Amino acid sequence: MPMAAAPAASASSPVEFLLRRPPPRQRRRPPLAGAFFAPTGLSGAPLLRALASLAADLLGTPRPPSQRRNLDALMRRLALLSALLDSLLLALADDGEAAFSDAANLCFRELYVVLFRADLLVSYVASAGRAWALLRAAHLAASFRDLDAELAVVLDVLPVASLRLSWDAVEHLDLLRARCRRRTPGQYHDPAEAALRDRLLAALRHFELGQPPDPSKLQSLLAQIGISDAASCRGEIEYLEEQILSQEEDTDLPLIGGVVALLRYCLFSLFNPGNTKALRVWPSAGDRQRLLSWSCSDDSSFSVPKEFSCPISLDLMRDPVVVSTGQTYDRPSIIQWIEEGHSTCPNSGQALADNRLVPNRALRSLISQWCGVHGFQFDSPESNEGIIECVAASCSSKAAIEANKATARILVRMLEEGSDSAKPVAAREIRLLAKTGKQNRAFIAELGVIPLLCRLLLSSDWMAQENAVTALLNLSIYEPNKTRIMEQEGCLRLIVSVLKNGWTTEAKENAAATLFSLSVVHDYKKKIMNEPGAVEELASMLIKGTPRGKKDAVMALFNLSTHPESSGRMLESSAVVALIESLRNDTVSEEAAGALALLMKQPSIVHLVGSSETVITSLVGLMRRGTPKGKENAVSALYEICRRGGSSLAQRVARIPGLNTVIQNITLTGTKRAKKKASLIVKMCQRSQMPSGLALGSTLTVVDHSLVGNRTLRRAASFGSGELSNPMSISVPVP
């Protein structure tokens, strides 16, 4: 018998706990996964009443259309079991609720586990998408078979003699045992569901051959599956995508991806998905006041439940995380709070024991369900590389590619000829199609979608604008599409316009990310810098944006800084000042240091950067705690200050406390380039101190390695009270 953890009964009131139905599980959890332990602390009549209540609840559960044959058989077994339990309860009442034997109590506890697993299985089938249930029919049938086997084992070991069962109760028990033991070929196989699954796979094979199925046959197939309108079709798509992201080991990702592509094609070829209300994205509190389309009467009184709002931003949480005090916040908001120097919990005021953020997956699931019920799109973070690989694998099949191509043609027509309400929907679907897969990005752009998306960047509909700029971002990941975007007349100007005046924060962030993507190509860097307002708005986002926006802005500025003619433009646009201020922000400090190192070829920038002792201190701090690449960027920036700023700036660097220890660590553990530049920094600091000697922090020993025969001659120039050995060759006259 599998030992499992059914919900542990409360020590204070176990009966109250067991009389409640087991808590619902997340819908994508495998129905019989995990181990369960039988409840303790209950025996006799209370345990029997808990069993009877659970069986009655199961019998009252509405039966879903999937796995109908197996569900009907399970309900017949549960009806017999419920009658048996009722007979036992009546017998106990007549005997004054006499105690059961230990063996009987053990069997009834194990029976509770079996019923608990049955409840999970029924709930899973009821909440599963219809298409998913068809594709997983064999696995679900195996779960029902296993459940029957477990029930048969419990009934076989039940000590009937000690229970003093009535004659009719014995009959119920014998019949129940016989039904659980019975095994016939195909007992758990539903021919009707198998035939429906075969028709679904046949439709996929049509796409593999490059021939979309006949629309009337597709409509008939979907009707039999239970998909009758755009809402149900989109629900099936979202459920299948959720299963792809769950990364179950035995999931056939190309098959699931093919069905998703087929259903998306059906959504736009057979139904009318032009209802933008079903595709809204909940905007931030600040954005809501700016959205003209949000003033509709049916939405004016709508509000997010308090439990789903971040206590800091008051917005709907997309990535809820728990801090050390147990409070939950949206990840970007609490990260920004911590980066601003706060060390306490915003809600409770308690000191944060550490900066660890634990994902609150349960709350995120509830928020996602709430958004689904109210028709809002919920995009949870998808930064995990494994998730990206799963999504890419699901789009790799020939059927998925061909179905997506057919869908893209429909979407492009919607953008070109559709109504004002249909265009935002089309832009959103193009955004999603372009999110993964090189093939998707290539054929979507080849259909001529870029100029159509550019028109939507000027839209007064916030959703149209946001989806259009995000679609351009996703398309730009494919290298040839960068050329298409940059050569499209007015497209760059419109992207900068969204960066400056976008309706939503996400639209602005994605405009910055698009500039970052385009600036990877050297030939486009100067064109972006010469676009009026581009560099200025990136600098503004670097100072005032969200953590995500700052990251995209600093990466774009870093790319632009690699151009040899960037220094003057960066200086006049205040981008240099923004980069200097960003050195104190751990989220973007490494990229900011790298950009400054590249820009300090111009003397005016060197003196602007080096004149602030805070900047030098920030660079030294980054050298101490940054990643290897971050340390290298900080060393490079400090090297440029010493090299191009003259002896006065080199002396200022030399006086920074603790620099000697940091330099030593870099020379021992840094990258090859960082080691070399750290050695040169020491040289320049020494020269700036001649002839009085070098005061680098508090101590320094410079070692000259000269090999003479088999001996190493070490000549040290020691300053201060301690010593520091640097494995570098430096010729310095000893005072």
XYZ file of C-alpha atoms in Angstrom:
735
model
C 0.000 0.000 0.000
C 1.549 3.367 -0.953
C 2.298 5.420 2.109
C 1.139 8.917 1.460
C 0.645 12.291 2.910
C -2.986 13.066 2.904
C -3.410 16.343 4.748
C -2.176 15.901 8.291
C -5.050 16.066 10.745
C -4.951 18.832 13.345
C -4.152 17.652 16.838
C -6.793 19.954 18.294
C -9.730 19.058 16.024
C -8.989 16.108 13.715
C -12.648 15.417 13.034
C -13.291 18.936 11.729
C -10.317 18.610 9.437
C -11.213 15.221 7.982
C -14.823 16.195 7.388
C -13.587 18.780 4.890
C -12.700 17.720 1.398
C -8.979 17.489 0.713
C -7.592 20.778 -0.589
C -7.507 21.153 -4.375
C -4.233 20.573 -6.132
C -2.795 22.642 -8.951
C -4.465 21.441 -12.104
C -1.301 20.396 -13.928
C -0.125 18.147 -11.101
C -0.139 14.458 -12.166
C -3.221 12.876 -10.554
C -1.549 10.186 -8.458
C 1.927 11.693 -8.081
C 3.575 11.866 -4.688
C 3.381 9.821 -1.504
C 0.526 10.021 0.988
C 0.438 9.097 4.646
C -2.728 7.884 6.264
C -4.235 10.325 8.806
C -3.358 9.682 12.421
C -5.289 10.558 15.556
C -8.615 9.199 14.314
C -10.207 5.812 14.848
C -13.612 4.188 15.225
C -16.722 6.215 14.487
C -14.994 9.607 13.761
C -12.774 7.977 11.135
C -15.752 6.163 9.607
C -17.748 9.397 9.405
C -14.815 11.121 7.668
C -14.708 8.290 5.138
C -18.457 8.427 4.537
C -18.330 12.207 4.038
C -15.471 11.973 1.560
C -17.216 9.204 -0.410
C -20.482 11.204 -0.500
C -18.636 14.302 -1.763
C -17.035 12.277 -4.521
C -20.386 10.848 -5.578
C -21.811 14.373 -5.787
C -19.014 15.658 -8.028
C -20.210 16.608 -11.542
C -18.719 14.237 -14.089
C -16.538 15.810 -16.791
C -16.791 14.650 -20.418
C -13.275 13.156 -20.401
C -12.677 9.579 -19.211
C -16.455 9.106 -18.940
C -16.295 5.322 -19.038
C -13.765 5.044 -16.223
C -15.476 7.732 -14.159
C -18.801 5.927 -14.394
C -17.167 2.690 -13.231
C -15.482 4.504 -10.343
C -18.769 6.077 -9.265
C -20.455 2.665 -9.218
C -17.733 1.372 -6.898
C -18.047 4.448 -4.716
C -21.823 3.954 -4.476
C -21.284 0.421 -3.153
C -18.581 1.665 -0.777
C -20.815 4.467 0.471
C -23.619 1.967 1.203
C -21.135 -0.244 3.063
C -19.940 2.683 5.181
C -23.515 3.724 5.966
C -24.250 0.150 7.149
C -21.182 0.229 9.383
C -22.208 3.567 10.870
C -25.713 2.223 11.645
C -24.204 -0.881 13.261
C -21.906 1.289 15.350
C -24.823 3.446 16.485
C -26.699 0.328 17.602
C -23.640 -0.907 19.535
C -23.004 2.389 21.237
C -20.096 3.240 18.914
C -17.913 0.379 20.096
C -14.238 0.662 19.185
C -12.767 -1.105 16.137
C -9.787 -3.394 16.333
C -6.362 -1.966 15.496
C -6.370 -3.915 12.230
C -9.733 -2.452 11.231
C -8.611 1.096 12.075
C -5.469 0.623 9.991
C -7.506 -0.582 7.021
C -9.910 2.345 7.266
C -7.009 4.818 7.391
C -5.588 3.275 4.237
C -9.048 3.431 2.702
C -9.054 7.167 3.402
C -5.810 7.448 1.416
C -7.396 5.592 -1.506
C -10.423 7.893 -1.460
C -8.170 10.923 -1.210
C -6.298 9.746 -4.305
C -9.620 9.134 -6.063
C -10.621 12.713 -5.277
C -7.355 13.991 -6.749
C -7.853 11.928 -9.890
C -11.442 13.076 -10.403
C -10.457 16.721 -9.779
C -7.546 16.417 -12.215
C -9.740 15.000 -14.988
C -12.426 17.612 -14.320
C -9.981 20.527 -14.558
C -7.893 19.148 -17.445
C -8.304 20.550 -20.919
C -10.313 18.313 -23.203
C -7.549 18.047 -25.800
C -4.995 17.281 -23.090
C -7.229 14.525 -21.690
C -7.490 12.992 -25.165
C -3.723 13.033 -25.668
C -3.141 11.578 -22.188
C -5.984 9.079 -22.302
C -3.714 6.050 -21.818
C -2.013 7.602 -18.764
C -5.324 8.566 -17.196
C -6.769 5.094 -17.826
C -3.720 3.615 -16.097
C -4.411 5.849 -13.094
C -7.972 4.495 -12.811
C -6.634 0.934 -13.094
C -4.109 1.575 -10.312
C -6.826 3.077 -8.150
C -8.970 -0.074 -8.527
C -5.976 -2.223 -7.592
C -5.330 -0.204 -4.425
C -8.989 -0.363 -3.417
C -8.990 -4.146 -3.983
C -5.954 -4.597 -1.686
C -7.583 -2.624 1.140
C -10.848 -4.548 0.839
C -9.032 -7.900 0.748
C -7.273 -7.276 4.085
C -10.299 -5.730 5.791
C -11.018 -7.859 8.935
C -14.675 -8.552 8.138
C -15.203 -10.941 11.077
C -14.398 -8.257 13.666
C -16.787 -5.727 12.095
C -20.009 -7.706 12.681
C -21.436 -6.705 9.286
C -25.091 -7.178 8.447
C -26.114 -9.547 5.672
C -26.723 -6.790 3.115
C -23.409 -5.087 4.045
C -21.575 -8.348 3.383
C -23.275 -8.516 -0.016
C -22.135 -4.972 -0.806
C -18.580 -5.837 0.226
C -18.465 -9.009 -1.859
C -19.807 -7.225 -4.914
C -17.322 -4.379 -4.458
C -14.409 -6.808 -4.116
C -15.490 -8.664 -7.259
C -15.693 -5.471 -9.312
C -12.284 -4.228 -8.141
C -10.639 -7.581 -8.909
C -12.233 -7.986 -12.331
C -9.790 -7.481 -15.213
C -10.985 -7.727 -18.820
C -9.138 -6.733 -22.011
C -9.822 -3.102 -22.837
C -11.689 -2.553 -19.572
C -10.202 0.915 -19.106
C -9.981 1.754 -22.808
C -12.690 3.979 -24.296
C -13.067 3.316 -28.053
C -14.937 6.582 -28.616
C -12.138 8.654 -27.088
C -9.532 6.657 -29.016
C -11.333 7.397 -32.281
C -11.507 11.102 -31.434
C -7.786 11.157 -30.651
C -7.032 9.494 -33.992
C -9.014 12.171 -35.822
C -7.055 14.871 -34.005
C -3.754 13.278 -35.029
C -5.015 12.923 -38.603
C -5.624 16.691 -38.708
C -2.007 17.217 -37.653
C -0.815 14.948 -40.453
C -2.643 17.174 -42.933
C -0.512 20.102 -41.786
C 2.639 18.004 -42.031
C 1.811 17.568 -45.720
C 1.256 21.313 -46.095
C -2.487 20.906 -46.600
C -4.728 22.472 -43.920
C -7.701 20.203 -43.092
C -11.149 20.887 -44.484
C -12.771 23.611 -42.290
C -16.080 21.767 -41.953
C -14.312 18.609 -40.772
C -12.225 20.626 -38.350
C -15.328 22.289 -36.932
C -17.009 18.899 -36.479
C -13.918 17.524 -34.732
C -13.711 20.470 -32.357
C -17.411 20.232 -31.549
C -17.003 16.591 -30.533
C -13.979 17.497 -28.421
C -16.053 20.161 -26.691
C -14.624 23.302 -28.320
C -17.499 25.375 -29.612
C -16.322 29.005 -29.538
C -13.267 31.265 -29.313
C -13.252 31.286 -25.512
C -13.188 27.496 -25.177
C -10.581 27.218 -27.931
C -8.313 29.736 -26.221
C -8.814 27.950 -22.910
C -7.606 24.702 -24.485
C -4.551 26.481 -25.943
C -3.626 28.029 -22.612
C -4.022 24.733 -20.789
C -1.771 22.893 -23.242
C 0.833 25.665 -23.012
C 0.735 25.279 -19.234
C 1.508 21.580 -19.616
C 4.460 22.388 -21.872
C 5.864 24.690 -19.203
C 5.343 22.081 -16.469
C 8.056 19.971 -18.149
C 6.716 16.557 -17.210
C 9.263 13.937 -18.193
C 6.963 11.785 -20.316
C 5.268 14.664 -22.165
C 5.581 14.452 -25.956
C 6.457 18.128 -26.498
C 6.397 18.148 -30.326
C 2.958 16.507 -30.286
C 1.572 18.950 -27.704
C 3.103 21.870 -29.610
C 1.513 20.621 -32.807
C -1.935 20.495 -31.205
C -1.422 24.007 -29.796
C -0.564 25.267 -33.288
C -3.593 23.445 -34.746
C -5.955 24.963 -32.173
C -4.471 28.436 -32.688
C -5.134 28.048 -36.408
C -8.714 26.990 -35.626
C -9.141 29.955 -33.299
C -8.589 32.394 -36.158
C -9.924 30.400 -39.084
C -13.151 29.048 -37.531
C -14.046 31.434 -34.700
C -14.144 35.171 -34.073
C -11.480 35.996 -31.497
C -11.834 39.744 -31.986
C -13.135 40.322 -28.460
C -10.341 42.354 -26.906
C -11.986 42.177 -23.507
C -10.979 38.523 -23.295
C -7.337 39.433 -23.933
C -6.742 42.421 -21.676
C -3.565 42.757 -19.711
C -3.945 44.330 -16.275
C -2.020 47.629 -16.396
C -0.073 49.186 -13.542
C -1.724 51.670 -11.183
C 0.058 54.596 -12.839
C -0.759 53.383 -16.334
C -4.478 52.949 -15.597
C -4.945 56.702 -15.260
C -3.340 57.270 -18.662
C -5.227 54.699 -20.708
C -8.047 56.184 -22.710
C -9.529 52.772 -23.377
C -9.755 52.025 -19.676
C -12.551 54.491 -19.076
C -15.253 52.111 -20.310
C -18.225 51.898 -17.969
C -18.048 48.123 -17.562
C -14.479 48.315 -16.242
C -14.585 51.505 -14.178
C -15.423 49.773 -10.921
C -13.109 46.815 -11.447
C -10.355 46.309 -8.883
C -7.687 43.770 -8.009
C -8.255 41.796 -4.800
C -6.066 43.141 -2.017
C -4.423 39.738 -1.533
C -3.174 39.818 -5.145
C -1.776 43.363 -5.007
C 1.821 44.139 -4.128
C 1.919 46.176 -0.871
C 4.650 48.374 -2.381
C 3.402 49.161 -5.905
C -0.294 48.348 -5.289
C -0.264 46.615 -8.703
C -1.307 43.076 -9.534
C 1.633 40.826 -8.663
C 3.140 38.906 -11.586
C 6.029 37.283 -9.739
C 5.113 37.093 -6.018
C 8.011 36.249 -3.708
C 8.302 35.771 0.055
C 10.945 37.618 2.091
C 12.509 36.415 5.332
C 9.701 37.934 7.444
C 7.077 35.848 5.652
C 5.525 38.786 3.770
C 4.836 38.535 0.021
C 5.745 41.198 -2.546
C 6.101 41.421 -6.312
C 9.719 40.609 -7.190
C 10.608 43.833 -9.081
C 9.154 46.011 -6.310
C 10.956 44.340 -3.406
C 14.222 44.220 -5.378
C 13.973 47.962 -5.967
C 13.169 48.482 -2.265
C 16.292 46.575 -1.220
C 18.471 48.292 -3.829
C 17.441 51.668 -2.437
C 19.219 50.716 0.781
C 16.304 49.534 2.918
C 16.992 46.619 5.258
C 13.512 46.240 6.740
C 10.293 44.607 5.569
C 8.004 47.308 4.064
C 4.858 45.809 5.581
C 5.942 44.705 9.050
C 8.931 46.979 9.630
C 10.959 43.985 10.852
C 14.608 43.704 9.899
C 15.253 41.400 6.942
C 17.445 38.505 8.059
C 18.715 38.136 4.488
C 17.877 39.183 0.943
C 16.666 35.768 -0.222
C 13.425 35.821 -2.223
C 11.405 32.605 -2.309
C 8.843 32.273 -5.149
C 5.255 32.079 -3.880
C 4.029 29.598 -6.483
C 0.737 28.921 -4.732
C -0.234 32.598 -4.820
C 0.991 32.966 -8.401
C -1.265 30.054 -9.398
C -4.260 31.715 -7.701
C -3.515 35.026 -9.449
C -3.261 33.224 -12.789
C -6.636 31.525 -12.201
C -8.227 34.821 -11.157
C -6.928 36.495 -14.312
C -8.309 33.647 -16.394
C -11.758 33.929 -14.803
C -11.869 37.693 -15.394
C -10.421 37.569 -18.905
C -6.994 39.082 -18.222
C -3.745 37.858 -19.720
C -1.292 36.785 -17.007
C 2.329 36.591 -18.148
C 4.396 35.022 -15.404
C 8.198 35.233 -15.700
C 9.773 32.746 -18.061
C 13.462 33.258 -17.494
C 14.219 29.621 -16.806
C 16.358 28.173 -19.602
C 14.666 24.808 -19.232
C 11.292 26.421 -19.937
C 12.694 28.128 -23.038
C 14.033 24.809 -24.281
C 10.649 23.139 -23.686
C 8.777 25.812 -25.627
C 11.316 25.654 -28.466
C 11.021 21.851 -28.596
C 7.232 22.069 -28.751
C 7.432 24.307 -31.844
C 9.894 22.101 -33.725
C 7.553 19.617 -35.390
C 6.656 19.928 -39.070
C 2.959 20.066 -38.190
C 3.497 22.937 -35.710
C 5.562 24.950 -38.187
C 3.055 24.562 -41.025
C 0.066 25.302 -38.771
C 1.805 28.408 -37.431
C 2.519 29.571 -40.982
C -1.159 29.210 -41.878
C -2.114 31.119 -38.724
C 0.412 33.878 -39.452
C -1.143 34.464 -42.887
C -4.547 34.963 -41.264
C -3.085 37.312 -38.638
C -1.326 39.457 -41.218
C -4.629 39.803 -43.094
C -6.284 40.845 -39.830
C -3.635 43.537 -39.305
C -4.096 44.753 -42.865
C -7.849 44.558 -43.289
C -9.321 43.887 -39.854
C -11.355 46.157 -37.616
C -9.843 48.356 -34.927
C -10.837 45.777 -32.309
C -9.309 42.880 -34.264
C -5.895 44.460 -34.848
C -4.755 44.407 -31.176
C -5.733 40.722 -31.008
C -3.729 39.964 -34.151
C -0.730 41.887 -32.814
C -0.846 39.910 -29.587
C -0.925 36.583 -31.408
C 1.975 37.634 -33.650
C 3.850 38.629 -30.514
C 3.284 35.153 -29.066
C 4.163 33.356 -32.302
C 7.403 35.331 -32.599
C 8.345 34.587 -29.016
C 10.018 31.278 -29.832
C 11.498 29.616 -32.857
C 13.745 31.000 -35.564
C 11.378 29.636 -38.219
C 8.430 31.520 -36.727
C 10.329 34.822 -36.687
C 11.547 34.305 -40.229
C 8.259 33.502 -41.972
C 6.249 36.085 -40.006
C 8.577 38.854 -41.179
C 8.600 37.490 -44.747
C 4.819 37.945 -44.831
C 5.331 41.721 -44.548
C 4.188 42.202 -40.966
C 6.760 44.829 -39.912
C 5.196 47.885 -41.625
C 1.779 46.817 -40.303
C 3.113 46.627 -36.738
C 4.764 50.032 -37.153
C 1.366 51.601 -37.818
C 0.090 50.288 -34.497
C 2.906 52.015 -32.609
C 0.925 55.241 -33.091
C -2.325 53.664 -31.874
C -4.333 55.249 -29.090
C -5.236 51.703 -28.004
C -2.730 50.829 -25.297
C -2.990 47.103 -25.959
C -2.373 47.489 -29.687
C 0.706 49.619 -29.065
C 2.128 47.356 -26.364
C 1.678 44.179 -28.389
C 3.041 45.790 -31.560
C 6.290 46.979 -29.977
C 6.720 43.640 -28.192
C 6.145 41.777 -31.454
C 8.873 43.900 -33.073
C 11.167 43.060 -30.164
C 10.557 39.333 -30.581
C 11.025 39.523 -34.346
C 14.286 41.468 -33.966
C 15.939 38.528 -32.216
C 16.308 36.911 -35.656
C 19.295 38.657 -37.260
C 17.868 39.304 -40.782
C 14.814 40.929 -39.181
C 17.020 43.612 -37.632
C 17.747 44.816 -41.154
C 14.060 44.743 -42.067
C 13.171 46.867 -39.027
C 15.972 49.397 -39.472
C 15.272 49.789 -43.202
C 11.548 50.270 -42.667
C 10.948 53.993 -43.106
C 10.028 55.693 -39.823
C 10.157 52.507 -37.739
C 13.104 53.603 -35.577
C 11.478 56.985 -34.970
C 8.252 55.281 -33.866
C 10.079 52.916 -31.492
C 11.749 55.933 -29.862
C 8.340 57.622 -29.661
C 6.964 54.627 -27.721
C 10.036 54.709 -25.474
C 9.219 58.329 -24.656
C 5.419 58.441 -24.657
C 4.252 54.818 -24.557
C 0.867 54.180 -22.979
C 2.139 51.553 -20.552
C 5.328 50.838 -18.663
C 5.693 47.523 -20.465
C 5.474 49.236 -23.848
C 8.287 51.617 -22.864
C 10.421 48.795 -21.477
C 10.001 46.735 -24.621
C 10.848 49.722 -26.796
C 14.132 50.022 -24.861
C 14.687 46.287 -25.248
C 14.107 46.618 -29.005
C 16.774 49.317 -29.225
C 19.089 47.040 -27.251
C 18.443 44.210 -29.708
C 18.994 46.441 -32.757
C 22.145 48.043 -31.327
C 23.928 44.691 -31.399
C 24.649 45.333 -35.103
C 27.575 47.748 -35.436
C 26.219 49.434 -38.563
C 23.046 50.506 -36.739
C 24.646 52.023 -33.638
C 25.339 55.409 -35.155
C 21.885 55.525 -36.735
C 20.278 54.873 -33.342
C 22.452 57.498 -31.651
C 21.567 60.058 -34.316
C 17.839 59.423 -33.920
C 16.510 62.445 -31.946
C 15.614 61.511 -28.377
C 16.841 57.919 -28.511
C 19.862 58.247 -26.232
C 18.113 60.794 -23.997
C 15.159 58.496 -23.369
C 17.417 55.519 -22.689
C 19.278 57.645 -20.134
C 15.986 58.692 -18.556
C 14.833 55.083 -18.275
C 18.169 54.140 -16.728
C 17.490 56.662 -13.952
C 13.719 56.397 -13.482
C 12.691 53.045 -14.929
C 11.761 49.759 -13.323
C 14.542 47.210 -12.691
C 13.700 45.491 -15.964
C 13.611 48.795 -17.855
C 16.924 49.880 -16.365
C 18.530 46.619 -17.448
C 17.381 47.015 -21.053
C 18.408 50.692 -21.117
C 21.906 50.114 -19.732
C 22.519 47.238 -22.155
C 21.458 49.433 -25.078
C 23.747 52.249 -23.874
C 26.576 49.763 -23.440
C 26.180 48.573 -27.025
C 26.066 52.156 -28.323
C 29.182 53.023 -26.310
C 31.230 50.534 -28.331
C 30.931 52.812 -31.370
C 34.073 54.971 -31.765
C 31.996 58.148 -32.283
C 29.686 57.654 -29.309
C 31.455 59.762 -26.650
C 30.227 63.190 -27.708
C 26.628 62.056 -28.171
C 26.598 60.287 -24.811
C 27.947 63.352 -23.072
C 25.519 65.855 -24.551
C 22.528 63.577 -23.911
C 23.285 63.164 -20.176
C 23.749 59.440 -20.703
C 27.163 59.646 -19.020
C 25.581 61.173 -15.906
C 22.959 58.413 -15.897
C 25.670 55.760 -16.167
C 27.592 57.345 -13.296
C 24.501 57.326 -11.073
C 23.844 53.701 -12.011
C 27.141 52.543 -10.529
C 25.354 52.495 -7.169
C 22.622 50.166 -8.448
C 23.663 46.518 -8.242
C 21.212 45.540 -10.979
C 22.972 47.591 -13.671
C 26.323 48.613 -12.166
C 28.394 46.085 -14.115
C 27.096 47.192 -17.515
C 27.326 50.860 -16.500
C 30.992 50.425 -15.558
C 31.678 48.724 -18.889
C 29.995 51.535 -20.820
C 31.931 54.214 -18.915
C 35.209 52.400 -19.591
C 34.451 52.553 -23.313
C 33.390 56.208 -23.226
C 36.386 57.528 -21.289
C 38.437 57.971 -24.429
C 37.281 61.593 -24.339
C 39.109 63.710 -21.731
C 35.994 65.625 -20.688
C 34.241 62.354 -19.828
C 37.284 61.112 -17.906
C 37.328 64.201 -15.702
C 33.541 64.127 -15.256
C 33.713 60.516 -14.094
C 36.950 60.715 -12.097
C 36.159 63.974 -10.329
C 33.700 62.189 -8.047
C 35.214 60.168 -5.248
C 31.877 58.335 -4.987
C 32.364 56.995 -8.519
C 35.824 55.664 -7.726
C 34.564 54.124 -4.481
C 31.690 52.471 -6.384
C 34.104 51.019 -8.927
C 36.320 49.628 -6.173
C 33.248 48.127 -4.512
C 32.277 46.470 -7.802
C 35.811 45.095 -8.107
C 35.305 43.544 -4.692
C 31.853 41.977 -5.026
C 30.983 41.759 -8.723
C 30.930 38.846 -11.110
C 34.175 38.133 -13.036
C 32.854 40.201 -15.952
C 31.685 42.974 -13.621
C 35.086 43.089 -11.930
C 36.756 43.311 -15.323
C 34.502 46.224 -16.333
C 35.238 48.067 -13.081
C 39.014 47.532 -13.439
C 38.816 48.781 -17.040
C 36.974 51.937 -15.945
C 39.474 52.589 -13.143
C 42.338 51.977 -15.568
C 40.948 54.596 -17.996
C 40.639 57.113 -15.141
C 44.293 56.612 -14.176
C 45.523 56.475 -17.752
C 43.704 59.467 -19.226
C 43.002 61.569 -16.153
C 46.559 62.559 -15.325
C 48.455 62.271 -12.074
C 45.795 64.100 -10.050
C 43.147 61.466 -10.729
C 45.665 58.654 -10.340
C 46.546 60.031 -6.904
C 42.863 60.143 -6.007
C 42.550 56.494 -6.980
C 45.673 55.603 -4.963
C 44.177 57.116 -1.817
C 41.040 54.908 -1.823
C 41.109 52.791 1.384
C 41.272 49.057 0.803
C 42.309 49.302 -2.843
C 45.448 47.282 -2.182
C 43.444 44.231 -1.022
C 41.090 44.480 -3.988
C 43.983 44.747 -6.465
C 45.615 41.700 -4.901
C 42.402 39.673 -5.249
C 42.018 40.728 -8.891
C 45.595 39.721 -9.731
C 44.969 36.311 -8.160
C 41.412 35.495 -9.251
C 40.422 37.933 -12.023
C 40.144 37.369 -15.745
C 43.292 37.665 -17.852
C 42.356 41.155 -19.002
C 41.428 42.257 -15.477
C 44.792 41.029 -14.123
C 46.696 42.949 -16.767
C 44.832 46.211 -16.169
C 45.090 45.852 -12.377
C 48.886 45.642 -12.784
C 48.873 48.750 -14.948
C 46.755 50.618 -12.388
C 49.448 49.921 -9.765
C 52.147 51.234 -12.097
C 50.246 54.439 -12.854
C 49.466 55.030 -9.197
C 53.141 54.571 -8.326
C 54.256 57.026 -10.971
C 51.739 59.604 -9.800
C 53.326 59.435 -6.313
C 56.943 59.919 -7.401
C 59.302 60.795 -5.854
C 57.746 60.563 -2.440
C 56.552 56.965 -2.852
C 53.158 55.442 -3.293
C 50.390 55.570 -0.769
C 47.974 52.981 -2.104
C 45.349 52.534 0.563
C 47.331 51.719 3.696
C 49.926 49.258 2.416
C 51.570 47.941 -0.726
C 54.539 45.825 -1.626
C 55.544 45.742 -5.263
C 57.571 42.691 -6.225
C 59.998 42.532 -9.149
C 60.473 38.972 -10.411
C 63.890 38.427 -12.045
C 65.058 34.928 -12.679
C 68.788 34.477 -11.992
C 69.843 30.852 -12.534
C 67.461 28.763 -10.478
C 66.656 31.547 -8.013
C 64.051 34.249 -8.097
C 65.348 37.628 -7.013
C 62.586 39.549 -5.306
C 63.189 43.208 -4.772
C 60.388 44.782 -2.822
C 59.508 48.395 -2.314
C 57.437 48.471 0.840
C 55.249 51.396 1.811
C 53.217 51.744 4.990
C 53.071 49.216 7.756
C 52.168 45.989 5.890
C 53.084 44.109 2.750
C 51.238 43.063 -0.404
C 52.826 40.844 -3.023
C 51.768 41.480 -6.588
C 53.110 39.099 -9.235
C 54.002 41.850 -11.694
C 57.247 43.255 -13.034
C 57.657 46.869 -11.975
C 60.901 48.834 -11.888
C 60.653 51.386 -9.139
C 63.591 53.138 -7.402
C 63.517 52.300 -3.727
C 63.398 55.485 -1.615
